[in-house]
PDB file of C-alpha atoms in Angstrom:
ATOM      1  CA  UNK A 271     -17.071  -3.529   5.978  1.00 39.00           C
ATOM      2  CA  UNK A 272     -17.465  -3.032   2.399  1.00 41.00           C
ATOM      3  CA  UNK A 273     -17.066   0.045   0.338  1.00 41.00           C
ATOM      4  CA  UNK A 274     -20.135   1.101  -1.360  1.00 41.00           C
ATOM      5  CA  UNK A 275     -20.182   0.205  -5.087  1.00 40.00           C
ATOM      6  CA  UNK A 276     -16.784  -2.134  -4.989  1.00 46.00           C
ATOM      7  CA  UNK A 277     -15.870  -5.496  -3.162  1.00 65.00           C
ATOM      8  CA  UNK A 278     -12.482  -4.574  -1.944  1.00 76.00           C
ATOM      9  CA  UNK A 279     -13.010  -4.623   1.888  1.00 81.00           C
ATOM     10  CA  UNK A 280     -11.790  -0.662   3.231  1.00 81.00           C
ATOM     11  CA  UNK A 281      -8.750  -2.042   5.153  1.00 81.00           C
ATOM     12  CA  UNK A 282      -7.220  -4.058   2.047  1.00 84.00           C
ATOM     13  CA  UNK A 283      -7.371  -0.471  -0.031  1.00 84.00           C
ATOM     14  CA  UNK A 284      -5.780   1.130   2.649  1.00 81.00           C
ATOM     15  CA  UNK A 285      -3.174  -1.390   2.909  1.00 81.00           C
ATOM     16  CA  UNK A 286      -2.433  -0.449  -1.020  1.00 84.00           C
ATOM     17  CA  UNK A 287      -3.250   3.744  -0.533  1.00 83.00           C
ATOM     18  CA  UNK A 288      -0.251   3.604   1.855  1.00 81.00           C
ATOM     19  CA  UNK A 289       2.357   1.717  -0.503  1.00 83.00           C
ATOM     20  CA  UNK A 290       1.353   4.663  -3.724  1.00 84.00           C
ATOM     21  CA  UNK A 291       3.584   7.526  -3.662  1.00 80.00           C
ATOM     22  CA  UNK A 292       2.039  10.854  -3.757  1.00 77.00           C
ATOM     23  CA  UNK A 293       1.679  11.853  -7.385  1.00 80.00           C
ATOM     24  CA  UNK A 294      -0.156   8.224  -7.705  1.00 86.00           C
ATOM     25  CA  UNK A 295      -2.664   9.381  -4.818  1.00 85.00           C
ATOM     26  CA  UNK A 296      -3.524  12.538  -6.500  1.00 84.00           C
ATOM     27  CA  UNK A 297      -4.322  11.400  -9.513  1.00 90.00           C
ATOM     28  CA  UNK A 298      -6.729   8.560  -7.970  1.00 91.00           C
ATOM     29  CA  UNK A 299      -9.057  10.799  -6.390  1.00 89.00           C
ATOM     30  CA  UNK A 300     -10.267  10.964  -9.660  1.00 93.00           C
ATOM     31  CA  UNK A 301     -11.356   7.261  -9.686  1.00 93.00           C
ATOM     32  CA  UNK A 302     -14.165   8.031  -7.147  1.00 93.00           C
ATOM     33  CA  UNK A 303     -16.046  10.091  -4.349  1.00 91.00           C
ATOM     34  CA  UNK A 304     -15.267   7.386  -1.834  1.00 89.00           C
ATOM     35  CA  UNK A 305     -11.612   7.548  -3.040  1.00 88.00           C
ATOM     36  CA  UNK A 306     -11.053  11.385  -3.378  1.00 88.00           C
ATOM     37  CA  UNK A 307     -12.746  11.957  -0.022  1.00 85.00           C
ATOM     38  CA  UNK A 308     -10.130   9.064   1.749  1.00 82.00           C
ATOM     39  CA  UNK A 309      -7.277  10.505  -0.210  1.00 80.00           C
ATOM     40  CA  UNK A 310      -8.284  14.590   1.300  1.00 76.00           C
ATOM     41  CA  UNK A 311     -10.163  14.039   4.146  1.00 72.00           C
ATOM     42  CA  UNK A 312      -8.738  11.430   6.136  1.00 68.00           C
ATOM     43  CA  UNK A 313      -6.046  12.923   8.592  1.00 49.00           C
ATOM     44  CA  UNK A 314      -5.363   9.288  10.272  1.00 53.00           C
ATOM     45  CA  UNK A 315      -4.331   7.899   6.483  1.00 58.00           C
ATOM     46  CA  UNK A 316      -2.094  11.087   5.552  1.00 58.00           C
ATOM     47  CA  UNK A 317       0.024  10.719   8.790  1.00 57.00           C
ATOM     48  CA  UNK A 318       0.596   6.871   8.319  1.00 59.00           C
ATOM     49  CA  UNK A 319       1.230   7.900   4.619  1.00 58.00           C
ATOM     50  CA  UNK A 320       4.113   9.799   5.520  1.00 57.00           C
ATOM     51  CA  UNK A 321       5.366   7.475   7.998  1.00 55.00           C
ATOM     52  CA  UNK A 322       4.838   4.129   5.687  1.00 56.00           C
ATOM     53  CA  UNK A 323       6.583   5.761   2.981  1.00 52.00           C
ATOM     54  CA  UNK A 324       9.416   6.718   5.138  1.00 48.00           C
ATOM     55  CA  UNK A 325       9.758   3.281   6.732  1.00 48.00           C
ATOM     56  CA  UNK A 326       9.262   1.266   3.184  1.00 46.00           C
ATOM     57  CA  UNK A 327      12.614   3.536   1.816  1.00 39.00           C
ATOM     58  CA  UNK A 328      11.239   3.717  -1.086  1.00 39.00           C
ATOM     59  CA  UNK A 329      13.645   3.310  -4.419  1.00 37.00           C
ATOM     60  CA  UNK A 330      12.007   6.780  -6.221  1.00 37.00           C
ATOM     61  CA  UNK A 331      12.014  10.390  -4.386  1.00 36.00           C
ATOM     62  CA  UNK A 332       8.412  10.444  -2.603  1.00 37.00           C
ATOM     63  CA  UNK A 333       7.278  13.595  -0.440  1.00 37.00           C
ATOM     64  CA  UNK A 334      10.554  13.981   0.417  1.00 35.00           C
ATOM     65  CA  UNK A 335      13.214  14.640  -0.174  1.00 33.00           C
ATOM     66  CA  UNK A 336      12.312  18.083  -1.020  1.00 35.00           C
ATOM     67  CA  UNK A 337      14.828  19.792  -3.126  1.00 34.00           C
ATOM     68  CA  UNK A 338      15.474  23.521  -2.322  1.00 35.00           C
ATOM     69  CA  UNK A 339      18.445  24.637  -4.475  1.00 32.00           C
ATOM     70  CA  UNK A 340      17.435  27.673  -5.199  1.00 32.00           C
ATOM     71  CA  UNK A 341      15.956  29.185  -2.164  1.00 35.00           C
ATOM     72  CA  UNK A 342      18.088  31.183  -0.223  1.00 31.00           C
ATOM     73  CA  UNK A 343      17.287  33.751   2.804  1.00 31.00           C
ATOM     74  CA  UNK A 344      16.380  36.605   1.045  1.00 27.00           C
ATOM     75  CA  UNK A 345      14.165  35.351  -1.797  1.00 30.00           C
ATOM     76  CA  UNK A 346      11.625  33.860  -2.872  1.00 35.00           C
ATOM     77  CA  UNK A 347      12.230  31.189  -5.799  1.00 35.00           C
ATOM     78  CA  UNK A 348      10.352  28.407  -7.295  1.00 36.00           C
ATOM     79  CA  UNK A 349      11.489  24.839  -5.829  1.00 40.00           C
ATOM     80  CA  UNK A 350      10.191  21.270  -7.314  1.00 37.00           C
ATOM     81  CA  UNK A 351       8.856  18.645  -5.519  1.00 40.00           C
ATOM     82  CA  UNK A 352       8.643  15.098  -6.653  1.00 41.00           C
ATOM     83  CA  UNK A 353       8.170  16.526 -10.000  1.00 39.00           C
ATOM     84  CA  UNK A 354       5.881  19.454  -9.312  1.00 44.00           C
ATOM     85  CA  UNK A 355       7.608  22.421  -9.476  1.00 44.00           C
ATOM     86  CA  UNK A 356       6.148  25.144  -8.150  1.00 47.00           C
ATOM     87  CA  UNK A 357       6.522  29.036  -8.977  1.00 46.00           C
ATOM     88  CA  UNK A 358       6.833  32.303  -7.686  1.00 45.00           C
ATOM     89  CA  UNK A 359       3.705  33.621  -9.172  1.00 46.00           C
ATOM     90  CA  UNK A 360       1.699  30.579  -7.430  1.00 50.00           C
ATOM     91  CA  UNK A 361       2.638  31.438  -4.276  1.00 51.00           C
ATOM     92  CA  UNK A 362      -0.427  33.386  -2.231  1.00 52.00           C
ATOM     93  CA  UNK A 363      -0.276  37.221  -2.357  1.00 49.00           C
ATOM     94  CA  UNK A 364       0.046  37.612   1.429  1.00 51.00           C
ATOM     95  CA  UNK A 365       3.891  35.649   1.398  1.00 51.00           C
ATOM     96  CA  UNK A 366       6.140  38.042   0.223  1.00 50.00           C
ATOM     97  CA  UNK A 367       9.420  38.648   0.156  1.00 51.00           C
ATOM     98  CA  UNK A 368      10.021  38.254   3.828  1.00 50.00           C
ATOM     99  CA  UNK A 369       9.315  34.799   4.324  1.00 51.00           C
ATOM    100  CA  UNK A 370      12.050  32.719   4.448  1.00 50.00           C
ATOM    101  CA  UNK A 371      11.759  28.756   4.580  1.00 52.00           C
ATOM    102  CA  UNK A 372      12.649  27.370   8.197  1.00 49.00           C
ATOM    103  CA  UNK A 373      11.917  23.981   7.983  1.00 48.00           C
ATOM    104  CA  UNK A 374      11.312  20.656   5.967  1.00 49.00           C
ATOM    105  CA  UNK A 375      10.003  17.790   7.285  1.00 48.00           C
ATOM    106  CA  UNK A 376       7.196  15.070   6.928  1.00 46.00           C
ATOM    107  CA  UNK A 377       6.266  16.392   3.039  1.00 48.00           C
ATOM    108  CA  UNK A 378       5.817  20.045   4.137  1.00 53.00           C
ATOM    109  CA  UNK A 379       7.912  23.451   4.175  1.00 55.00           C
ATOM    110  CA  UNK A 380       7.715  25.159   7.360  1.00 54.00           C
ATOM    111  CA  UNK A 381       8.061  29.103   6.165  1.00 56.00           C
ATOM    112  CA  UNK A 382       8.231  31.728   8.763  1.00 55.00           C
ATOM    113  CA  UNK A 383       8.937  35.567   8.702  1.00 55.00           C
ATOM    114  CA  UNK A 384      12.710  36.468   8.936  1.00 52.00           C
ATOM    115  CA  UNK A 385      11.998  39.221  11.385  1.00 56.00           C
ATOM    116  CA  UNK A 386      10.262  37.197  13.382  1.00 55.00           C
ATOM    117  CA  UNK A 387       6.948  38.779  12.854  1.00 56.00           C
ATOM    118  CA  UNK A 388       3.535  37.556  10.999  1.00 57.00           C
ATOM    119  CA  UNK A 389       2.689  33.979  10.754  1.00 57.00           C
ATOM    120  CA  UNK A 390       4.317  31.025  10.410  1.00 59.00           C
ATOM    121  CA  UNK A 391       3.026  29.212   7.353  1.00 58.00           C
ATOM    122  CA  UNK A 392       3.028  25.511   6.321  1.00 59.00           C
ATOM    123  CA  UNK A 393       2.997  24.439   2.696  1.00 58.00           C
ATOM    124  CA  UNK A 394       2.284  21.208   0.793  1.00 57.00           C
ATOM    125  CA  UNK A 395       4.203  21.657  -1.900  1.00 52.00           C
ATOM    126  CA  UNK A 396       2.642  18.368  -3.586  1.00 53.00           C
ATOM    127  CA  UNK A 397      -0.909  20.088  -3.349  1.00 53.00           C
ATOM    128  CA  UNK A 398       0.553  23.466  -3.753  1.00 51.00           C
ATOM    129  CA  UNK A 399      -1.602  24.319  -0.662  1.00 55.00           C
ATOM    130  CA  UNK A 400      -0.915  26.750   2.030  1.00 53.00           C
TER     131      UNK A 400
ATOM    132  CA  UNK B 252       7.257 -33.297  16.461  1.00 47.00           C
ATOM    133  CA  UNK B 253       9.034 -34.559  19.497  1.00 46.00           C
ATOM    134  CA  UNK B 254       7.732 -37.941  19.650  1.00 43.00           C
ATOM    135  CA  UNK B 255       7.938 -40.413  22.276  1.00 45.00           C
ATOM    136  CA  UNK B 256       7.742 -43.478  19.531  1.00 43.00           C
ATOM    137  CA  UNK B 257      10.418 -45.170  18.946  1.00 43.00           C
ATOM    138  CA  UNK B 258      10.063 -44.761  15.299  1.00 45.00           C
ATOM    139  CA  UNK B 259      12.398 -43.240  13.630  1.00 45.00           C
ATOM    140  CA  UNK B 260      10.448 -41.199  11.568  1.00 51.00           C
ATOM    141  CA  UNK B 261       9.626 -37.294  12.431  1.00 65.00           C
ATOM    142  CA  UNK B 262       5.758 -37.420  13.092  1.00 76.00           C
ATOM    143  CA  UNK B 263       4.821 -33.449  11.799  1.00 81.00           C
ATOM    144  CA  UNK B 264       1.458 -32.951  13.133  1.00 85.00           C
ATOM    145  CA  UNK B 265      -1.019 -32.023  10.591  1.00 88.00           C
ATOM    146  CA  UNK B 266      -4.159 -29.758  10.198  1.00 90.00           C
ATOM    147  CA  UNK B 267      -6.821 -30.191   7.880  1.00 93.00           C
ATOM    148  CA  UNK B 268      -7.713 -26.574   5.905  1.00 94.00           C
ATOM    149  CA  UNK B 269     -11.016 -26.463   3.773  1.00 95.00           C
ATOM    150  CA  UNK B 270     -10.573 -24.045   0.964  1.00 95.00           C
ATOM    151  CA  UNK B 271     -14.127 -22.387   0.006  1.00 93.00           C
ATOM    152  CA  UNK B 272     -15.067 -24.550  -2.329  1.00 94.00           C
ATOM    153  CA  UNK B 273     -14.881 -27.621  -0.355  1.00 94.00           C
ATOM    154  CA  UNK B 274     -11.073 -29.259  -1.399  1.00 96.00           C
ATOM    155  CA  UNK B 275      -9.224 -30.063   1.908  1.00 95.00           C
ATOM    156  CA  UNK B 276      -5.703 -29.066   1.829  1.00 95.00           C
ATOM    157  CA  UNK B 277      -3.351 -31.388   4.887  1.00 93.00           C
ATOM    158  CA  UNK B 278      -1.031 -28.837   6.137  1.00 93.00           C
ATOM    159  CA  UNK B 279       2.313 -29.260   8.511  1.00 93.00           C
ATOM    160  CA  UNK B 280       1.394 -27.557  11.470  1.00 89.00           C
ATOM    161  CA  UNK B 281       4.059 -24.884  11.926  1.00 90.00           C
ATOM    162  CA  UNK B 282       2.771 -23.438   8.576  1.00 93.00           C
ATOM    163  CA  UNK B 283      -1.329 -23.630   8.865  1.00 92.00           C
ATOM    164  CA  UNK B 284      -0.075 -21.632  12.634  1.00 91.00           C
ATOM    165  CA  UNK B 285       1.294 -18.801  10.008  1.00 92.00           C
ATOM    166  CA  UNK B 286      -1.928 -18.139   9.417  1.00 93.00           C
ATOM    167  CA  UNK B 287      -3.755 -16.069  12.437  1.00 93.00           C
ATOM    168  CA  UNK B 288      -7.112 -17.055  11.176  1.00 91.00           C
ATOM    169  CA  UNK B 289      -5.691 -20.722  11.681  1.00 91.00           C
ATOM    170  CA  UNK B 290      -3.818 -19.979  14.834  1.00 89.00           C
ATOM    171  CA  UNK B 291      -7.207 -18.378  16.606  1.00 87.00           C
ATOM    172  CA  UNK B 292      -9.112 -21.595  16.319  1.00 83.00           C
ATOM    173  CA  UNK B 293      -6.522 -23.813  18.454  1.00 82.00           C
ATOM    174  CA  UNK B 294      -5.395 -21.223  20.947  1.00 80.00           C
ATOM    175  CA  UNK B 295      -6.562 -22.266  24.262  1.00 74.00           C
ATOM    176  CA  UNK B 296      -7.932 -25.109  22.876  1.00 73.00           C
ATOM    177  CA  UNK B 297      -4.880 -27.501  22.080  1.00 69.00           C
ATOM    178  CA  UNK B 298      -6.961 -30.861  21.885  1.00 70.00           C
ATOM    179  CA  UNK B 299      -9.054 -29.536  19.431  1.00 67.00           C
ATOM    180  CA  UNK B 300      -6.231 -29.595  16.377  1.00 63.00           C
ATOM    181  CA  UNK B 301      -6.675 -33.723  16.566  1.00 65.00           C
ATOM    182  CA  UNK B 302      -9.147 -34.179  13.978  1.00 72.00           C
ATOM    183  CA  UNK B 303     -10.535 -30.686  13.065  1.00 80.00           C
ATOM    184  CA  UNK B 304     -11.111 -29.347   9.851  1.00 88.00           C
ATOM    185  CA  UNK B 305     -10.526 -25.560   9.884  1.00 91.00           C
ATOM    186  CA  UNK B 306     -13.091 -24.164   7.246  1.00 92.00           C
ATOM    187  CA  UNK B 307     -11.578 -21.232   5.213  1.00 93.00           C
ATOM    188  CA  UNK B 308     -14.687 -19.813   3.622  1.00 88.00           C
ATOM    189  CA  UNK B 309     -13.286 -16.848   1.779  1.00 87.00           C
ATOM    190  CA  UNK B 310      -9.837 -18.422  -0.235  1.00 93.00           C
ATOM    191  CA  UNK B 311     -10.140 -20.269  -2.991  1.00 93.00           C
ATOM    192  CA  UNK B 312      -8.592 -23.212  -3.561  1.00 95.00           C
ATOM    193  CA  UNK B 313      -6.502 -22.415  -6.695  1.00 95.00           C
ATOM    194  CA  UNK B 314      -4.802 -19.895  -4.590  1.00 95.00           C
ATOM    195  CA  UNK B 315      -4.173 -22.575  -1.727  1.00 95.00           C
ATOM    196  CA  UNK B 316      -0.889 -24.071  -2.821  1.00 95.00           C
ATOM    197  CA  UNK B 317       1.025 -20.621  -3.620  1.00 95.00           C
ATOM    198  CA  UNK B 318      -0.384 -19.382  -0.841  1.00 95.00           C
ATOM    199  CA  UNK B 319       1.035 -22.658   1.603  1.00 96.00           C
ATOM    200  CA  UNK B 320       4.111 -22.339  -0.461  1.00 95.00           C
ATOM    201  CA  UNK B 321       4.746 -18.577   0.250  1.00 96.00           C
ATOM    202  CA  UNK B 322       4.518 -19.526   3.959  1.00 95.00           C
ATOM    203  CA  UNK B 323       6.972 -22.868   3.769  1.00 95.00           C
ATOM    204  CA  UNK B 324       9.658 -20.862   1.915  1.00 95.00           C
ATOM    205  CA  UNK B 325       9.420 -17.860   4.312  1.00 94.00           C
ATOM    206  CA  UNK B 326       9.401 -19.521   7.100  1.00 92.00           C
ATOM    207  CA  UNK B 327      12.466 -21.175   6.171  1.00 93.00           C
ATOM    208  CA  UNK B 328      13.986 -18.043   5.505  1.00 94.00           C
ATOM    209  CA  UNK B 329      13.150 -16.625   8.507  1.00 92.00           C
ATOM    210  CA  UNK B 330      14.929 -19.649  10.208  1.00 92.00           C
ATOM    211  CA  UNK B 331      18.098 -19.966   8.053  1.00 92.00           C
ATOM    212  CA  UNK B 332      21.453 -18.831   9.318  1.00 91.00           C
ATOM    213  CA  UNK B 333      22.884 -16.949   8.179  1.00 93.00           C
ATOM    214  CA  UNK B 334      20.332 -15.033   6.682  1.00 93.00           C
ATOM    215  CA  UNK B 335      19.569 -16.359   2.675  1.00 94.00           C
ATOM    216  CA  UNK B 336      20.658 -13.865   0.434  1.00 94.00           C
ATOM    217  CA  UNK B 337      18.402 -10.807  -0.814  1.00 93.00           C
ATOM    218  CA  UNK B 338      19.016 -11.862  -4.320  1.00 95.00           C
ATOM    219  CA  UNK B 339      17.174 -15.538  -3.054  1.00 95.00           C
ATOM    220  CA  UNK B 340      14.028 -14.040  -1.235  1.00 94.00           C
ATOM    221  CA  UNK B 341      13.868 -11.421  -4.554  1.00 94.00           C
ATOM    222  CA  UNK B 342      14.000 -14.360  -7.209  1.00 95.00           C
ATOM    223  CA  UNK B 343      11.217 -16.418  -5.051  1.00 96.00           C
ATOM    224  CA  UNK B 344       9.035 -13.483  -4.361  1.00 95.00           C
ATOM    225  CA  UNK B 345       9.179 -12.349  -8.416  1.00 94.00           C
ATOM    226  CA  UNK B 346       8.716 -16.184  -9.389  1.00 95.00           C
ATOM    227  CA  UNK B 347       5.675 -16.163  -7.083  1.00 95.00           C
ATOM    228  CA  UNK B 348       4.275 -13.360  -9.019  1.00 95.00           C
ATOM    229  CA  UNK B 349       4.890 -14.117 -11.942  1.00 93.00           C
ATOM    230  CA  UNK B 350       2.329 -14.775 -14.751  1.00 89.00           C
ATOM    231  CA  UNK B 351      -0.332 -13.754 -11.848  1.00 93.00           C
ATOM    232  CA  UNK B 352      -3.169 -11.808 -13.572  1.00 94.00           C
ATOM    233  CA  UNK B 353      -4.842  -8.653 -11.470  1.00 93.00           C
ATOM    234  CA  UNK B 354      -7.543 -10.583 -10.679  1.00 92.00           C
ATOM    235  CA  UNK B 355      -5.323 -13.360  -9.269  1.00 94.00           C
ATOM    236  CA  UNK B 356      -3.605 -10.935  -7.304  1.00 94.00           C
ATOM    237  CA  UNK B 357      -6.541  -9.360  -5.828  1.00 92.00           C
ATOM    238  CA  UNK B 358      -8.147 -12.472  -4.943  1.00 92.00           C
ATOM    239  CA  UNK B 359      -4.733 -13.846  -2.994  1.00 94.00           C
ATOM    240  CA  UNK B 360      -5.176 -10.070  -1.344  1.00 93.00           C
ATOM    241  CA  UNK B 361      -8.524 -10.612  -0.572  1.00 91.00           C
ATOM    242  CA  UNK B 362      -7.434 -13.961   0.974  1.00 93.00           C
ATOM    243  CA  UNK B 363      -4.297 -12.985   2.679  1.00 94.00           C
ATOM    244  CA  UNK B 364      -6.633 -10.304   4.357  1.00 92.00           C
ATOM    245  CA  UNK B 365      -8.510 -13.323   5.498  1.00 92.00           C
ATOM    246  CA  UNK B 366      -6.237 -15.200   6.498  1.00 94.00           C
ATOM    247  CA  UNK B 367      -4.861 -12.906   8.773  1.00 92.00           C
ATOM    248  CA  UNK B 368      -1.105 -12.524   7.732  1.00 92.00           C
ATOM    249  CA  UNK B 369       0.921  -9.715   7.712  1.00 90.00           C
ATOM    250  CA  UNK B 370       3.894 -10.744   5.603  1.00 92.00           C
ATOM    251  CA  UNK B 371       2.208 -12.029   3.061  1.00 95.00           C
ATOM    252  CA  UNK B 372      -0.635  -9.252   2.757  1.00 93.00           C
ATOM    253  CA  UNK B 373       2.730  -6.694   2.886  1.00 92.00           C
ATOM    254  CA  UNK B 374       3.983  -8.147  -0.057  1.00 94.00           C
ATOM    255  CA  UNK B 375       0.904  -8.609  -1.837  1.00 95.00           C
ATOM    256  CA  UNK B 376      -0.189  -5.119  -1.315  1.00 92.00           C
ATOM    257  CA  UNK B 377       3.415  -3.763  -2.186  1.00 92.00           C
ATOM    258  CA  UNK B 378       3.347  -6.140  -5.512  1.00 94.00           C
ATOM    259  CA  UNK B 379      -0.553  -4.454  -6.230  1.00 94.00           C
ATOM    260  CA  UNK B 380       0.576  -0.876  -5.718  1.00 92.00           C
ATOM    261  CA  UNK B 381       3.737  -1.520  -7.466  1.00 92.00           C
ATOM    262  CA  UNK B 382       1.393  -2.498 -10.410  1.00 93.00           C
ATOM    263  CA  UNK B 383      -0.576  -0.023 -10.212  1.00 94.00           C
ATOM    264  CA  UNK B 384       0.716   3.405  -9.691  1.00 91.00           C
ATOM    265  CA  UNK B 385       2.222   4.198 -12.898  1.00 93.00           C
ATOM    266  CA  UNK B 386      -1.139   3.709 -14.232  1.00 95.00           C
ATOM    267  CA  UNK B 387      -4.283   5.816 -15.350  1.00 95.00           C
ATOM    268  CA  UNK B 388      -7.402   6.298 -13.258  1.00 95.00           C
ATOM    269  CA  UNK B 389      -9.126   3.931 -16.024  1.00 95.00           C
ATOM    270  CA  UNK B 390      -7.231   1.017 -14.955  1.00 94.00           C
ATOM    271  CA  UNK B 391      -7.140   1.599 -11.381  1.00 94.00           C
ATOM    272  CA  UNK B 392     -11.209   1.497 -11.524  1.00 93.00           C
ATOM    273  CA  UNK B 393     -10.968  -1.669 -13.517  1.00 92.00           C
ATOM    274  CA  UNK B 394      -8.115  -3.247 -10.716  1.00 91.00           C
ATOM    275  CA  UNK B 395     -10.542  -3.010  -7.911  1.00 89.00           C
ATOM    276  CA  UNK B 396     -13.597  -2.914  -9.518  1.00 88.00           C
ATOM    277  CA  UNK B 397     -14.837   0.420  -9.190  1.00 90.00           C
ATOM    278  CA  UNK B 398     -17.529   2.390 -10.708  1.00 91.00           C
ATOM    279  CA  UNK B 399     -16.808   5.955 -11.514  1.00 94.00           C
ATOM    280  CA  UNK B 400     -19.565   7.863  -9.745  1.00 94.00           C
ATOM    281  CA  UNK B 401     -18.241  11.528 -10.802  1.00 95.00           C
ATOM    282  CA  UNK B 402     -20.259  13.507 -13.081  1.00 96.00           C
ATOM    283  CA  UNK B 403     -18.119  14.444 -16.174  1.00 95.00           C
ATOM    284  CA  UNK B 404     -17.809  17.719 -14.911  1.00 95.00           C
ATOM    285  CA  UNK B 405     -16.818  16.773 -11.522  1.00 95.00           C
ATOM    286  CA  UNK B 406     -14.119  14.995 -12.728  1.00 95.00           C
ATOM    287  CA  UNK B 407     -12.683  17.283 -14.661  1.00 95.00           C
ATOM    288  CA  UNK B 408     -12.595  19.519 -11.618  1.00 93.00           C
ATOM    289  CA  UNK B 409     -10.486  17.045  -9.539  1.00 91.00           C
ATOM    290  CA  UNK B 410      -8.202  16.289 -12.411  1.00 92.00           C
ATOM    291  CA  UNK B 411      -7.336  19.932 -13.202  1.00 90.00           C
ATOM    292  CA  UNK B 412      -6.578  20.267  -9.229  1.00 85.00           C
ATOM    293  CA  UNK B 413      -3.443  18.267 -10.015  1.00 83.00           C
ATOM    294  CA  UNK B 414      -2.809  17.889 -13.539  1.00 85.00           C
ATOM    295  CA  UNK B 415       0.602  17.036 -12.981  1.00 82.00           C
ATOM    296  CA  UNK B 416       0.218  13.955 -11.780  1.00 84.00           C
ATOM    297  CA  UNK B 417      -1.247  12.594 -14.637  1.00 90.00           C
ATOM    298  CA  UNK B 418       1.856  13.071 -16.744  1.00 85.00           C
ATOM    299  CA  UNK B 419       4.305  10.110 -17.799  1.00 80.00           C
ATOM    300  CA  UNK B 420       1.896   7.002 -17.270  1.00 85.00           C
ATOM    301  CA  UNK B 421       2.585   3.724 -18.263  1.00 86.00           C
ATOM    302  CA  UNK B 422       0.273   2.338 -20.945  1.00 82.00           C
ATOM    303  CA  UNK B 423      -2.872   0.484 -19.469  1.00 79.00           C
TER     304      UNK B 423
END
């Protein structure tokens, strides 16, 4: 069980995927198609991401925790994440104003409209992805 | 251990562990059974420990005697009560890594993975990604070996889609 083009068997890079934090992870789907692809694609490795990260404790702020000074119930404002801070004018055209946040958990914000109506959205705020 | 010989010596049973290159290593039982590779080959099959030699075909044997060591010391802490101190289990864990090279470290990875241990694959993994994720995508490729098979253009692409993260890195 080899990767193509490296000796590392797949299970010992996994073993070291799941100890980076999340800014580390980004950047390394640069170092290859078989690393990017693992680092997007595979829903098994993001779930035991988040829960290896929350069971090590790390030292440094990882996914979480998410810090949301500035958002309040009636606004939309830009809130920073690990040290990607993300603004009002990068948020999709279809959340407006009326989308409040209603949850943070596992690395995501949980947004949903404050009259009840429309979608609820989830957003990545390390991928600035909704 | 528990002998029925009047001796008053502590008989420790031994086993026999061929590194890949052919140097046998004698090993105190309790610790060659920290190894699950190790373990697998006896269970069911007590009789067999008497004079076997338990071939381990992918660890070297310059990593052997850190790697044995790791396992005495940890065992012992496991054992000890009260607990050793963190500040004990911290100053042997950094003076076991210390002056290892990347390549050293990946090979004791490589052979921890063999070897079929947990603890010591955990810690080996944490010191690797401890090493490595402060640092460039250069350097990662050069830790593990791997070839950049982006075009130029592709990578760029990728990069852009999170330029953040490549801010504040450690030199390589």
């Amino acid at each position: 069980m080899e990767v193509a083009n490296s000796s590392i068997p797949v299970d010992v890079l996994y073993h070291n995927f799941l100890r980076l934090p999340a800014k580390s992870l980004l950047r390394f789907r640069c170092v290859s198609k078989f690393w990017c692809n693992v680092i997007d694609h595979d829903l098994t490795f993001a779930n035991k991401h988040v829960s290896t990260r929350v069971a090590t404790a790390s030292d440094e702020p990882q996914t979480f925790p998410i810090s949301l000074p500035e958002i309040t119930p009636t606004a939309w404002h830009s809130f920073a994440c690990d040290g990607n801070l993300i603004k009002r004018s990068e948020y999709p055209n279809y959340i407006d104003q009326g989308y409040v946040v209603c949850q943070v958990g596992y690395g995501l914000l949980c947004f949903r409209h404050k009259y009840g109506g429309g979608d609820t959205l989830l957003c990545n705020p390390l991928r600035k992805k909704f | 251990m528990a002998s029925s010989s009047s001796s008053s010596s502590t008989q420790v049973k031994k086993i026999t562990l061929k590194a890949a290159d052919g140097k046998h290593f004698e090993v105190e039982e309790p610790v060659a059974m920290e190894m699950e590779t190790v373990k697998s080959f006896f269970v069911g099959n007590e009789d067999a420990m008497k004079d076997m030699v338990v071939p381990l075909l992918n660890v070297s044997s310059e990593h052997m005697p850190a790697i044995l060591d790791f396992y005495r010391n940890h065992s012992e802490f496991r054992k000890r009560t009260p607990p050793p101190p963190a500040e004990e289990v911290k100053a042997f864990n950094e003076a076991f890594l210390e002056n290892k090279s990347d390549e050293q470290l990946m090979e004791m990875i490589m052979a921890a993975n063999f070897l079929n241990t947990k603890e010591l694959l955990n810690f080996l993994t944490e010191a690797a990604a401890n090493r490595i994720k402060n640092k460039s995508v250069e350097y990662v490729r050069a830790f593990f070996g791997i070839e950049n098979d982006f075009t130029p253009e592709e990578e760029a692409r990728i990069r852009a889609e999170n330029e953040w993260a490549f801010d504040g890195l450690d030199e390589d």
